[in-house]
Amino acid sequence: MHHKPSVLVQVDLDGRHVRLLVSGCVTELNHRALCPLVRRARTLVPGIAVVVDLTTAHHVEPAAVDLLRWAAEHEDAVRGTPAVDFVLPAELPGHGTVTRLAGWTGTRRRPRAPEHARPGARAGTAPRPRLAG
């Protein structure tokens, strides 16, 4: 499993709100990839509200969330901007947990019928053996 986060940045047209929608994996090792994005979002417009949404992430380590919060409060703090809000699922997903979005395949297929039940097959008859020769 690749432990990479993927981020979609949503900016309101009025420029008052930015939402960083994070999917993929957020771990203790890769959380630093999000810090420059949070910092840049905070500097777009003075007083902008930044939300980091982790509800669609496949895997979130609690230590990564703590480190992200600390970095947003200390290292990446920008004067005059409100604190960064973090939106978390009720329970942080771990390895092997499939979220609603991750489990979606995008297709709905019916199971294929067995050969003898397909249209055109005669009910109650076995396939005819081929004659050699």
GROMACS .gro file of C-alpha atoms in nm:
model
  133
    1MET     CA    1   0.000   0.000   0.000
    2HIS     CA    2   0.137   0.340  -0.095
    3HIS     CA    3   0.113   0.592   0.187
    4LYS     CA    4   0.047   0.904  -0.017
    5PRO     CA    5  -0.203   1.176   0.056
    6SER     CA    6  -0.402   1.336  -0.222
    7VAL     CA    7  -0.540   1.687  -0.175
    8LEU     CA    8  -0.821   1.875  -0.346
    9VAL     CA    9  -0.821   2.248  -0.270
   10GLN     CA   10  -1.163   2.414  -0.272
   11VAL     CA   11  -1.169   2.794  -0.260
   12ASP     CA   12  -1.496   2.985  -0.220
   13LEU     CA   13  -1.557   3.251  -0.481
   14ASP     CA   14  -1.578   3.519  -0.213
   15GLY     CA   15  -1.228   3.424  -0.093
   16ARG     CA   16  -1.324   3.380   0.272
   17HIS     CA   17  -1.300   3.000   0.297
   18VAL     CA   18  -1.053   2.737   0.179
   19ARG     CA   19  -1.111   2.365   0.228
   20LEU     CA   20  -0.830   2.114   0.183
   21LEU     CA   21  -1.005   1.784   0.113
   22VAL     CA   22  -0.753   1.509   0.190
   23SER     CA   23  -0.785   1.152   0.065
   24GLY     CA   24  -0.537   0.865   0.056
   25CYS     CA   25  -0.316   0.800   0.358
   26VAL     CA   26  -0.205   1.052   0.619
   27THR     CA   27   0.077   0.913   0.830
   28GLU     CA   28   0.335   1.035   1.076
   29LEU     CA   29   0.593   1.024   0.798
   30ASN     CA   30   0.401   1.205   0.522
   31HIS     CA   31   0.199   1.464   0.717
   32ARG     CA   32   0.465   1.725   0.634
   33ALA     CA   33   0.348   1.723   0.271
   34LEU     CA   34   0.028   1.897   0.386
   35CYS     CA   35   0.200   2.174   0.584
   36PRO     CA   36   0.303   2.390   0.283
   37LEU     CA   37  -0.051   2.362   0.145
   38VAL     CA   38  -0.199   2.480   0.474
   39ARG     CA   39   0.051   2.766   0.492
   40ARG     CA   40  -0.023   2.877   0.135
   41ALA     CA   41  -0.400   2.858   0.193
   42ARG     CA   42  -0.364   3.080   0.500
   43THR     CA   43  -0.181   3.347   0.301
   44LEU     CA   44  -0.428   3.374   0.009
   45VAL     CA   45  -0.641   3.646   0.165
   46PRO     CA   46  -0.604   3.817   0.506
   47GLY     CA   47  -0.843   3.661   0.758
   48ILE     CA   48  -0.924   3.356   0.544
   49ALA     CA   49  -1.072   3.051   0.719
   50VAL     CA   50  -0.891   2.726   0.638
   51VAL     CA   51  -1.044   2.382   0.693
   52VAL     CA   52  -0.849   2.057   0.659
   53ASP     CA   53  -1.105   1.783   0.590
   54LEU     CA   54  -0.980   1.430   0.659
   55THR     CA   55  -1.319   1.257   0.637
   56THR     CA   56  -1.247   1.097   0.298
   57ALA     CA   57  -0.897   0.969   0.385
   58HIS     CA   58  -0.845   0.593   0.362
   59HIS     CA   59  -0.598   0.578   0.650
   60VAL     CA   60  -0.526   0.841   0.916
   61GLU     CA   61  -0.278   0.796   1.199
   62PRO     CA   62  -0.367   0.980   1.522
   63ALA     CA   63  -0.005   1.094   1.560
   64ALA     CA   64  -0.021   1.256   1.214
   65VAL     CA   65  -0.329   1.456   1.316
   66ASP     CA   66  -0.154   1.575   1.633
   67LEU     CA   67   0.154   1.678   1.434
   68LEU     CA   68  -0.058   1.861   1.175
   69ARG     CA   69  -0.241   2.053   1.445
   70TRP     CA   70   0.084   2.146   1.618
   71ALA     CA   71   0.241   2.264   1.292
   72ALA     CA   72  -0.068   2.471   1.206
   73GLU     CA   73  -0.060   2.637   1.550
   74HIS     CA   74   0.314   2.695   1.574
   75GLU     CA   75   0.524   2.656   1.261
   76ASP     CA   76   0.274   2.756   0.993
   77ALA     CA   77   0.085   3.019   1.192
   78VAL     CA   78   0.023   3.338   0.995
   79ARG     CA   79  -0.056   3.660   1.180
   80GLY     CA   80  -0.409   3.784   1.146
   81THR     CA   81  -0.558   3.454   1.029
   82PRO     CA   82  -0.798   3.239   1.228
   83ALA     CA   83  -0.692   2.899   1.355
   84VAL     CA   84  -0.708   2.610   1.110
   85ASP     CA   85  -1.010   2.384   1.161
   86PHE     CA   86  -0.968   2.009   1.126
   87VAL     CA   87  -1.267   1.794   1.028
   88LEU     CA   88  -1.218   1.434   1.129
   89PRO     CA   89  -1.435   1.124   1.097
   90ALA     CA   90  -1.593   0.990   1.416
   91GLU     CA   91  -1.336   0.709   1.411
   92LEU     CA   92  -1.000   0.746   1.237
   93PRO     CA   93  -0.974   0.485   0.960
   94GLY     CA   94  -0.682   0.244   0.987
   95HIS     CA   95  -0.530  -0.002   0.744
   96GLY     CA   96  -0.787  -0.231   0.591
   97THR     CA   97  -1.077   0.002   0.671
   98VAL     CA   98  -1.270   0.094   0.361
   99THR     CA   99  -1.445   0.428   0.365
  100ARG     CA  100  -1.765   0.491   0.171
  101LEU     CA  101  -1.575   0.670  -0.107
  102ALA     CA  102  -1.294   0.415  -0.123
  103GLY     CA  103  -1.536   0.125  -0.157
  104TRP     CA  104  -1.714   0.276  -0.456
  105THR     CA  105  -1.615   0.112  -0.783
  106GLY     CA  106  -1.824   0.326  -1.012
  107THR     CA  107  -1.991   0.036  -1.188
  108ARG     CA  108  -2.284  -0.182  -1.105
  109ARG     CA  109  -2.269  -0.517  -1.273
  110ARG     CA  110  -2.498  -0.808  -1.230
  111PRO     CA  111  -2.332  -1.143  -1.179
  112ARG     CA  112  -2.307  -1.339  -1.502
  113ALA     CA  113  -2.554  -1.624  -1.537
  114PRO     CA  114  -2.413  -1.977  -1.570
  115GLU     CA  115  -2.384  -2.114  -1.924
  116HIS     CA  116  -2.683  -2.347  -1.892
  117ALA     CA  117  -2.911  -2.063  -1.769
  118ARG     CA  118  -2.842  -1.822  -2.054
  119PRO     CA  119  -3.113  -1.732  -2.306
  120GLY     CA  120  -3.120  -1.970  -2.600
  121ALA     CA  121  -3.015  -2.270  -2.394
  122ARG     CA  122  -3.280  -2.539  -2.369
  123ALA     CA  123  -3.394  -2.613  -2.019
  124GLY     CA  124  -3.315  -2.959  -1.888
  125THR     CA  125  -3.067  -3.051  -2.160
  126ALA     CA  126  -2.700  -3.107  -2.122
  127PRO     CA  127  -2.451  -2.971  -2.373
  128ARG     CA  128  -2.410  -3.204  -2.673
  129PRO     CA  129  -2.083  -3.388  -2.701
  130ARG     CA  130  -1.880  -3.315  -3.011
  131LEU     CA  131  -1.827  -3.593  -3.253
  132ALA     CA  132  -1.476  -3.667  -3.355
  133GLY     CA  133  -1.400  -3.707  -3.706
   0.00000   0.00000   0.00000
